[in-house]
């Protein structure tokens, strides 16, 4: 399943399908995951839903649980499976554009970068209690978030990775929608313990077209 057309449409392709099936939804979708034989989506407002594909032209979205207590509409959200549980990860961004009422003034005074990641919060879905519960520690796991499918990996199996950390790439849409705000530069490693951010790529990788993506080497 893939999200396209500015988060308004989702498409699915199953084994044997001659082409992708595009499905319209009444919501803007931030992320999607296949978890325990069901498709889960999270809307830009922070509502998790189960997506039931009825046929090639329609789908039914059933609300699972909204997230409350934190403002979510303008943040980035990711669904991740970790050790058999469903996590919702929220990336909080600081956008310098928010302090300008005039876009021309903003572009004249543009900084590098024009936005940056401030912090992350992780929530775990408790299906029995029907609650999102904050998760303060990832244990031996680390998360990889970005424009493609987000994954959780045990750091024990990959020497060099730091457990209890979130590795992220620059997938903020506005960094790829203007010829004056380069994307691909807001990347780092967020430590869940001390809340610090360290770079994982030291070079300059500005890009005006496509966000960087993660690739996992087949084991």
PDB file of C-alpha atoms in Angstrom:
ATOM      1  CA  UNK A   1       0.000   0.000   0.000  1.00  0.00           C
ATOM      2  CA  UNK A   2       1.240   3.490  -0.860  1.00  0.00           C
ATOM      3  CA  UNK A   3       0.097   7.051  -0.135  1.00  0.00           C
ATOM      4  CA  UNK A   4       0.053   9.573  -2.981  1.00  0.00           C
ATOM      5  CA  UNK A   5      -1.477  12.825  -4.259  1.00  0.00           C
ATOM      6  CA  UNK A   6      -0.578  14.927  -1.230  1.00  0.00           C
ATOM      7  CA  UNK A   7      -1.720  12.298   1.289  1.00  0.00           C
ATOM      8  CA  UNK A   8      -5.298  12.195  -0.034  1.00  0.00           C
ATOM      9  CA  UNK A   9      -5.202   8.909  -1.967  1.00  0.00           C
ATOM     10  CA  UNK A  10      -3.940   5.444  -1.115  1.00  0.00           C
ATOM     11  CA  UNK A  11      -3.102   2.682  -3.570  1.00  0.00           C
ATOM     12  CA  UNK A  12      -2.769  -1.049  -3.072  1.00  0.00           C
ATOM     13  CA  UNK A  13      -1.328  -3.864  -5.158  1.00  0.00           C
ATOM     14  CA  UNK A  14      -1.711  -7.517  -4.183  1.00  0.00           C
ATOM     15  CA  UNK A  15       0.008 -10.551  -5.691  1.00  0.00           C
ATOM     16  CA  UNK A  16      -1.627 -11.256  -9.046  1.00  0.00           C
ATOM     17  CA  UNK A  17      -3.127  -7.778  -9.523  1.00  0.00           C
ATOM     18  CA  UNK A  18      -2.475  -6.396 -13.028  1.00  0.00           C
ATOM     19  CA  UNK A  19      -2.025  -2.864 -11.664  1.00  0.00           C
ATOM     20  CA  UNK A  20      -2.194  -0.672  -8.583  1.00  0.00           C
ATOM     21  CA  UNK A  21      -5.674   0.024  -7.209  1.00  0.00           C
ATOM     22  CA  UNK A  22      -6.212   3.651  -6.156  1.00  0.00           C
ATOM     23  CA  UNK A  23      -8.718   4.273  -3.387  1.00  0.00           C
ATOM     24  CA  UNK A  24     -10.101   7.660  -2.412  1.00  0.00           C
ATOM     25  CA  UNK A  25     -10.467   8.481   1.273  1.00  0.00           C
ATOM     26  CA  UNK A  26     -12.192  11.397   3.039  1.00  0.00           C
ATOM     27  CA  UNK A  27      -9.061  11.945   5.143  1.00  0.00           C
ATOM     28  CA  UNK A  28      -5.494  13.046   4.672  1.00  0.00           C
ATOM     29  CA  UNK A  29      -3.264  10.093   5.517  1.00  0.00           C
ATOM     30  CA  UNK A  30       0.145  10.410   7.184  1.00  0.00           C
ATOM     31  CA  UNK A  31       1.191   6.759   7.268  1.00  0.00           C
ATOM     32  CA  UNK A  32       0.023   3.194   6.651  1.00  0.00           C
ATOM     33  CA  UNK A  33       1.162  -0.202   7.909  1.00  0.00           C
ATOM     34  CA  UNK A  34       0.166  -3.851   7.475  1.00  0.00           C
ATOM     35  CA  UNK A  35      -0.160  -5.131  11.038  1.00  0.00           C
ATOM     36  CA  UNK A  36      -1.640  -8.476  12.123  1.00  0.00           C
ATOM     37  CA  UNK A  37      -3.292  -9.101   8.745  1.00  0.00           C
ATOM     38  CA  UNK A  38      -4.925  -5.671   8.590  1.00  0.00           C
ATOM     39  CA  UNK A  39      -4.044  -2.319   7.056  1.00  0.00           C
ATOM     40  CA  UNK A  40      -3.796   0.466   9.615  1.00  0.00           C
ATOM     41  CA  UNK A  41      -3.615   4.134   8.668  1.00  0.00           C
ATOM     42  CA  UNK A  42      -3.087   7.267  10.736  1.00  0.00           C
ATOM     43  CA  UNK A  43      -4.610  10.551   9.619  1.00  0.00           C
ATOM     44  CA  UNK A  44      -2.910  13.934   9.813  1.00  0.00           C
ATOM     45  CA  UNK A  45      -5.172  14.689  12.805  1.00  0.00           C
ATOM     46  CA  UNK A  46      -3.701  11.700  14.660  1.00  0.00           C
ATOM     47  CA  UNK A  47      -6.591   9.235  14.362  1.00  0.00           C
ATOM     48  CA  UNK A  48      -5.655   5.585  13.799  1.00  0.00           C
ATOM     49  CA  UNK A  49      -8.014   3.584  11.588  1.00  0.00           C
ATOM     50  CA  UNK A  50      -8.305   0.103  10.125  1.00  0.00           C
ATOM     51  CA  UNK A  51      -8.625   0.167   6.339  1.00  0.00           C
ATOM     52  CA  UNK A  52     -10.836  -2.583   4.897  1.00  0.00           C
ATOM     53  CA  UNK A  53     -10.512  -2.918   1.111  1.00  0.00           C
ATOM     54  CA  UNK A  54     -14.060  -3.661  -0.081  1.00  0.00           C
ATOM     55  CA  UNK A  55     -13.347  -3.822  -3.816  1.00  0.00           C
ATOM     56  CA  UNK A  56     -11.174  -2.176  -6.469  1.00  0.00           C
ATOM     57  CA  UNK A  57     -12.906   1.179  -6.046  1.00  0.00           C
ATOM     58  CA  UNK A  58     -13.869   1.457  -2.398  1.00  0.00           C
ATOM     59  CA  UNK A  59     -12.626   1.014   1.130  1.00  0.00           C
ATOM     60  CA  UNK A  60     -14.053   1.303   4.613  1.00  0.00           C
ATOM     61  CA  UNK A  61     -12.115   3.125   7.334  1.00  0.00           C
ATOM     62  CA  UNK A  62     -13.029   2.158  10.892  1.00  0.00           C
ATOM     63  CA  UNK A  63     -11.707   4.333  13.693  1.00  0.00           C
ATOM     64  CA  UNK A  64      -9.484   2.504  16.155  1.00  0.00           C
ATOM     65  CA  UNK A  65      -8.444   5.258  18.524  1.00  0.00           C
ATOM     66  CA  UNK A  66      -7.613   8.957  18.325  1.00  0.00           C
ATOM     67  CA  UNK A  67      -4.592  10.386  20.072  1.00  0.00           C
ATOM     68  CA  UNK A  68      -5.332  13.114  22.604  1.00  0.00           C
ATOM     69  CA  UNK A  69      -3.247  15.359  24.793  1.00  0.00           C
ATOM     70  CA  UNK A  70      -0.793  16.627  22.191  1.00  0.00           C
ATOM     71  CA  UNK A  71      -1.294  18.785  19.117  1.00  0.00           C
ATOM     72  CA  UNK A  72      -0.896  16.574  16.074  1.00  0.00           C
ATOM     73  CA  UNK A  73      -2.310  18.215  12.972  1.00  0.00           C
ATOM     74  CA  UNK A  74       0.916  19.876  11.876  1.00  0.00           C
ATOM     75  CA  UNK A  75       3.358  17.203  13.020  1.00  0.00           C
ATOM     76  CA  UNK A  76       4.543  14.071  11.226  1.00  0.00           C
ATOM     77  CA  UNK A  77       3.268  10.666  12.329  1.00  0.00           C
ATOM     78  CA  UNK A  78       4.590   7.162  11.714  1.00  0.00           C
ATOM     79  CA  UNK A  79       3.183   3.692  12.348  1.00  0.00           C
ATOM     80  CA  UNK A  80       5.777   1.082  13.303  1.00  0.00           C
ATOM     81  CA  UNK A  81       5.574  -2.537  14.404  1.00  0.00           C
ATOM     82  CA  UNK A  82       7.992  -3.375  17.201  1.00  0.00           C
ATOM     83  CA  UNK A  83       8.142  -6.763  18.891  1.00  0.00           C
ATOM     84  CA  UNK A  84       4.553  -7.571  17.907  1.00  0.00           C
ATOM     85  CA  UNK A  85       3.098  -4.244  19.067  1.00  0.00           C
ATOM     86  CA  UNK A  86       1.855  -1.256  17.094  1.00  0.00           C
ATOM     87  CA  UNK A  87       3.593   2.044  17.792  1.00  0.00           C
ATOM     88  CA  UNK A  88       2.651   5.565  16.789  1.00  0.00           C
ATOM     89  CA  UNK A  89       5.662   7.867  16.614  1.00  0.00           C
ATOM     90  CA  UNK A  90       5.183  11.628  16.420  1.00  0.00           C
ATOM     91  CA  UNK A  91       7.912  13.905  15.092  1.00  0.00           C
ATOM     92  CA  UNK A  92       7.707  17.495  16.331  1.00  0.00           C
ATOM     93  CA  UNK A  93       9.194  20.072  13.979  1.00  0.00           C
ATOM     94  CA  UNK A  94      10.284  23.654  14.456  1.00  0.00           C
ATOM     95  CA  UNK A  95       9.416  25.535  11.265  1.00  0.00           C
ATOM     96  CA  UNK A  96      10.954  29.002  10.951  1.00  0.00           C
ATOM     97  CA  UNK A  97       8.205  29.832   8.476  1.00  0.00           C
ATOM     98  CA  UNK A  98       5.704  29.978  11.344  1.00  0.00           C
ATOM     99  CA  UNK A  99       7.193  33.310  12.457  1.00  0.00           C
ATOM    100  CA  UNK A 100       6.565  35.043   9.140  1.00  0.00           C
ATOM    101  CA  UNK A 101       3.240  36.356   7.935  1.00  0.00           C
ATOM    102  CA  UNK A 102       4.656  37.219   4.512  1.00  0.00           C
ATOM    103  CA  UNK A 103       6.229  34.452   2.415  1.00  0.00           C
ATOM    104  CA  UNK A 104       8.356  36.931   0.466  1.00  0.00           C
ATOM    105  CA  UNK A 105       9.826  38.204   3.723  1.00  0.00           C
ATOM    106  CA  UNK A 106      10.483  34.638   4.823  1.00  0.00           C
ATOM    107  CA  UNK A 107      12.306  33.700   1.623  1.00  0.00           C
ATOM    108  CA  UNK A 108      14.363  36.893   1.827  1.00  0.00           C
ATOM    109  CA  UNK A 109      15.513  36.006   5.358  1.00  0.00           C
ATOM    110  CA  UNK A 110      15.605  32.246   4.823  1.00  0.00           C
ATOM    111  CA  UNK A 111      17.904  30.299   7.097  1.00  0.00           C
ATOM    112  CA  UNK A 112      19.675  27.028   6.494  1.00  0.00           C
ATOM    113  CA  UNK A 113      17.940  24.895   7.520  1.00  0.00           C
ATOM    114  CA  UNK A 114      14.488  26.490   7.285  1.00  0.00           C
ATOM    115  CA  UNK A 115      13.103  23.872   9.673  1.00  0.00           C
ATOM    116  CA  UNK A 116      14.435  21.276  12.082  1.00  0.00           C
ATOM    117  CA  UNK A 117      13.281  18.332  14.153  1.00  0.00           C
ATOM    118  CA  UNK A 118      12.728  19.238  17.800  1.00  0.00           C
ATOM    119  CA  UNK A 119      11.772  15.946  19.456  1.00  0.00           C
ATOM    120  CA  UNK A 120       9.868  12.655  19.178  1.00  0.00           C
ATOM    121  CA  UNK A 121       7.157  11.031  21.245  1.00  0.00           C
ATOM    122  CA  UNK A 122       6.319   7.328  21.049  1.00  0.00           C
ATOM    123  CA  UNK A 123       2.960   5.770  21.907  1.00  0.00           C
ATOM    124  CA  UNK A 124       1.988   2.098  22.110  1.00  0.00           C
ATOM    125  CA  UNK A 125      -1.478   0.845  21.189  1.00  0.00           C
ATOM    126  CA  UNK A 126      -3.072  -1.120  24.026  1.00  0.00           C
ATOM    127  CA  UNK A 127      -5.847  -2.921  22.188  1.00  0.00           C
ATOM    128  CA  UNK A 128      -7.463  -4.372  25.335  1.00  0.00           C
ATOM    129  CA  UNK A 129      -7.662  -1.039  27.189  1.00  0.00           C
ATOM    130  CA  UNK A 130      -8.315   0.875  23.942  1.00  0.00           C
ATOM    131  CA  UNK A 131      -5.691   3.463  24.820  1.00  0.00           C
ATOM    132  CA  UNK A 132      -2.516   4.918  23.403  1.00  0.00           C
ATOM    133  CA  UNK A 133       0.113   4.657  26.138  1.00  0.00           C
ATOM    134  CA  UNK A 134       3.371   6.579  26.126  1.00  0.00           C
ATOM    135  CA  UNK A 135       6.475   4.489  25.617  1.00  0.00           C
ATOM    136  CA  UNK A 136       9.549   6.027  27.217  1.00  0.00           C
ATOM    137  CA  UNK A 137      12.109   3.372  26.334  1.00  0.00           C
ATOM    138  CA  UNK A 138      12.637   1.229  23.233  1.00  0.00           C
ATOM    139  CA  UNK A 139      14.818  -1.298  25.040  1.00  0.00           C
ATOM    140  CA  UNK A 140      17.267  -2.977  22.677  1.00  0.00           C
ATOM    141  CA  UNK A 141      15.403  -1.681  19.634  1.00  0.00           C
ATOM    142  CA  UNK A 142      15.999   1.330  17.441  1.00  0.00           C
ATOM    143  CA  UNK A 143      13.538   2.836  14.955  1.00  0.00           C
ATOM    144  CA  UNK A 144      14.133   3.972  11.391  1.00  0.00           C
ATOM    145  CA  UNK A 145      11.646   6.602  10.213  1.00  0.00           C
ATOM    146  CA  UNK A 146      11.308   8.419   6.932  1.00  0.00           C
ATOM    147  CA  UNK A 147       9.491   8.738   3.646  1.00  0.00           C
ATOM    148  CA  UNK A 148       9.230   4.990   3.101  1.00  0.00           C
ATOM    149  CA  UNK A 149       8.126   2.179   5.419  1.00  0.00           C
ATOM    150  CA  UNK A 150       9.268   2.697   9.003  1.00  0.00           C
ATOM    151  CA  UNK A 151      10.922  -0.252  10.728  1.00  0.00           C
ATOM    152  CA  UNK A 152      12.110  -1.359  14.163  1.00  0.00           C
ATOM    153  CA  UNK A 153      15.412  -3.244  14.405  1.00  0.00           C
ATOM    154  CA  UNK A 154      17.090  -4.934  17.344  1.00  0.00           C
ATOM    155  CA  UNK A 155      20.438  -3.243  17.868  1.00  0.00           C
ATOM    156  CA  UNK A 156      21.804  -6.524  19.214  1.00  0.00           C
ATOM    157  CA  UNK A 157      21.776  -7.958  15.694  1.00  0.00           C
ATOM    158  CA  UNK A 158      23.469  -4.967  14.060  1.00  0.00           C
ATOM    159  CA  UNK A 159      26.749  -3.836  15.650  1.00  0.00           C
ATOM    160  CA  UNK A 160      27.165  -0.098  15.306  1.00  0.00           C
ATOM    161  CA  UNK A 161      23.509   0.775  15.823  1.00  0.00           C
ATOM    162  CA  UNK A 162      22.495   2.539  19.016  1.00  0.00           C
ATOM    163  CA  UNK A 163      19.601   1.019  20.909  1.00  0.00           C
ATOM    164  CA  UNK A 164      16.794   3.161  22.336  1.00  0.00           C
ATOM    165  CA  UNK A 165      17.280   5.665  19.513  1.00  0.00           C
ATOM    166  CA  UNK A 166      15.274   6.919  16.542  1.00  0.00           C
ATOM    167  CA  UNK A 167      17.084   7.299  13.224  1.00  0.00           C
ATOM    168  CA  UNK A 168      15.240   9.675  10.907  1.00  0.00           C
ATOM    169  CA  UNK A 169      15.545  11.255   7.482  1.00  0.00           C
ATOM    170  CA  UNK A 170      14.233  14.565   6.169  1.00  0.00           C
ATOM    171  CA  UNK A 171      10.706  13.862   4.912  1.00  0.00           C
ATOM    172  CA  UNK A 172       9.102  17.244   5.602  1.00  0.00           C
ATOM    173  CA  UNK A 173       7.046  17.949   2.473  1.00  0.00           C
ATOM    174  CA  UNK A 174       7.745  21.684   2.326  1.00  0.00           C
ATOM    175  CA  UNK A 175      11.435  20.949   1.887  1.00  0.00           C
ATOM    176  CA  UNK A 176      10.632  19.460  -1.512  1.00  0.00           C
ATOM    177  CA  UNK A 177       7.914  21.833  -2.732  1.00  0.00           C
ATOM    178  CA  UNK A 178       9.956  25.006  -3.220  1.00  0.00           C
ATOM    179  CA  UNK A 179      13.082  25.931  -5.128  1.00  0.00           C
ATOM    180  CA  UNK A 180      14.181  28.064  -2.159  1.00  0.00           C
ATOM    181  CA  UNK A 181      13.900  25.583   0.714  1.00  0.00           C
ATOM    182  CA  UNK A 182      16.201  22.604   0.132  1.00  0.00           C
ATOM    183  CA  UNK A 183      15.223  19.295   1.669  1.00  0.00           C
ATOM    184  CA  UNK A 184      17.380  16.422   2.785  1.00  0.00           C
ATOM    185  CA  UNK A 185      19.274  18.254   5.509  1.00  0.00           C
ATOM    186  CA  UNK A 186      17.149  17.629   8.621  1.00  0.00           C
ATOM    187  CA  UNK A 187      18.422  14.148   9.482  1.00  0.00           C
ATOM    188  CA  UNK A 188      19.721  12.697  12.706  1.00  0.00           C
ATOM    189  CA  UNK A 189      19.549  10.232  15.606  1.00  0.00           C
ATOM    190  CA  UNK A 190      17.226  11.041  18.511  1.00  0.00           C
ATOM    191  CA  UNK A 191      18.180   9.490  21.856  1.00  0.00           C
ATOM    192  CA  UNK A 192      15.095   8.462  23.852  1.00  0.00           C
ATOM    193  CA  UNK A 193      17.073   8.565  27.106  1.00  0.00           C
ATOM    194  CA  UNK A 194      18.570  12.065  27.142  1.00  0.00           C
ATOM    195  CA  UNK A 195      16.416  13.618  24.343  1.00  0.00           C
ATOM    196  CA  UNK A 196      19.473  14.757  22.386  1.00  0.00           C
ATOM    197  CA  UNK A 197      19.883  14.699  18.607  1.00  0.00           C
ATOM    198  CA  UNK A 198      23.107  13.686  16.892  1.00  0.00           C
ATOM    199  CA  UNK A 199      23.834  13.698  13.150  1.00  0.00           C
ATOM    200  CA  UNK A 200      24.130  10.399  11.312  1.00  0.00           C
ATOM    201  CA  UNK A 201      25.294  11.945   8.039  1.00  0.00           C
ATOM    202  CA  UNK A 202      28.022  14.577   8.061  1.00  0.00           C
ATOM    203  CA  UNK A 203      27.923  15.629   4.425  1.00  0.00           C
ATOM    204  CA  UNK A 204      25.758  18.158   2.612  1.00  0.00           C
ATOM    205  CA  UNK A 205      22.829  16.517   0.866  1.00  0.00           C
ATOM    206  CA  UNK A 206      20.435  19.242  -0.171  1.00  0.00           C
ATOM    207  CA  UNK A 207      17.753  18.076  -2.573  1.00  0.00           C
ATOM    208  CA  UNK A 208      14.839  19.854  -4.218  1.00  0.00           C
ATOM    209  CA  UNK A 209      13.115  16.791  -5.612  1.00  0.00           C
ATOM    210  CA  UNK A 210      13.017  13.619  -3.529  1.00  0.00           C
ATOM    211  CA  UNK A 211      13.397  12.762   0.169  1.00  0.00           C
ATOM    212  CA  UNK A 212      16.110  10.256   1.131  1.00  0.00           C
ATOM    213  CA  UNK A 213      14.889   6.753   1.974  1.00  0.00           C
ATOM    214  CA  UNK A 214      16.156   3.867   4.084  1.00  0.00           C
ATOM    215  CA  UNK A 215      17.284   0.556   2.589  1.00  0.00           C
ATOM    216  CA  UNK A 216      17.622  -2.566   4.721  1.00  0.00           C
ATOM    217  CA  UNK A 217      20.174  -5.116   3.603  1.00  0.00           C
ATOM    218  CA  UNK A 218      18.530  -8.567   3.343  1.00  0.00           C
ATOM    219  CA  UNK A 219      19.819 -10.832   6.078  1.00  0.00           C
TER     220      UNK A 219
END
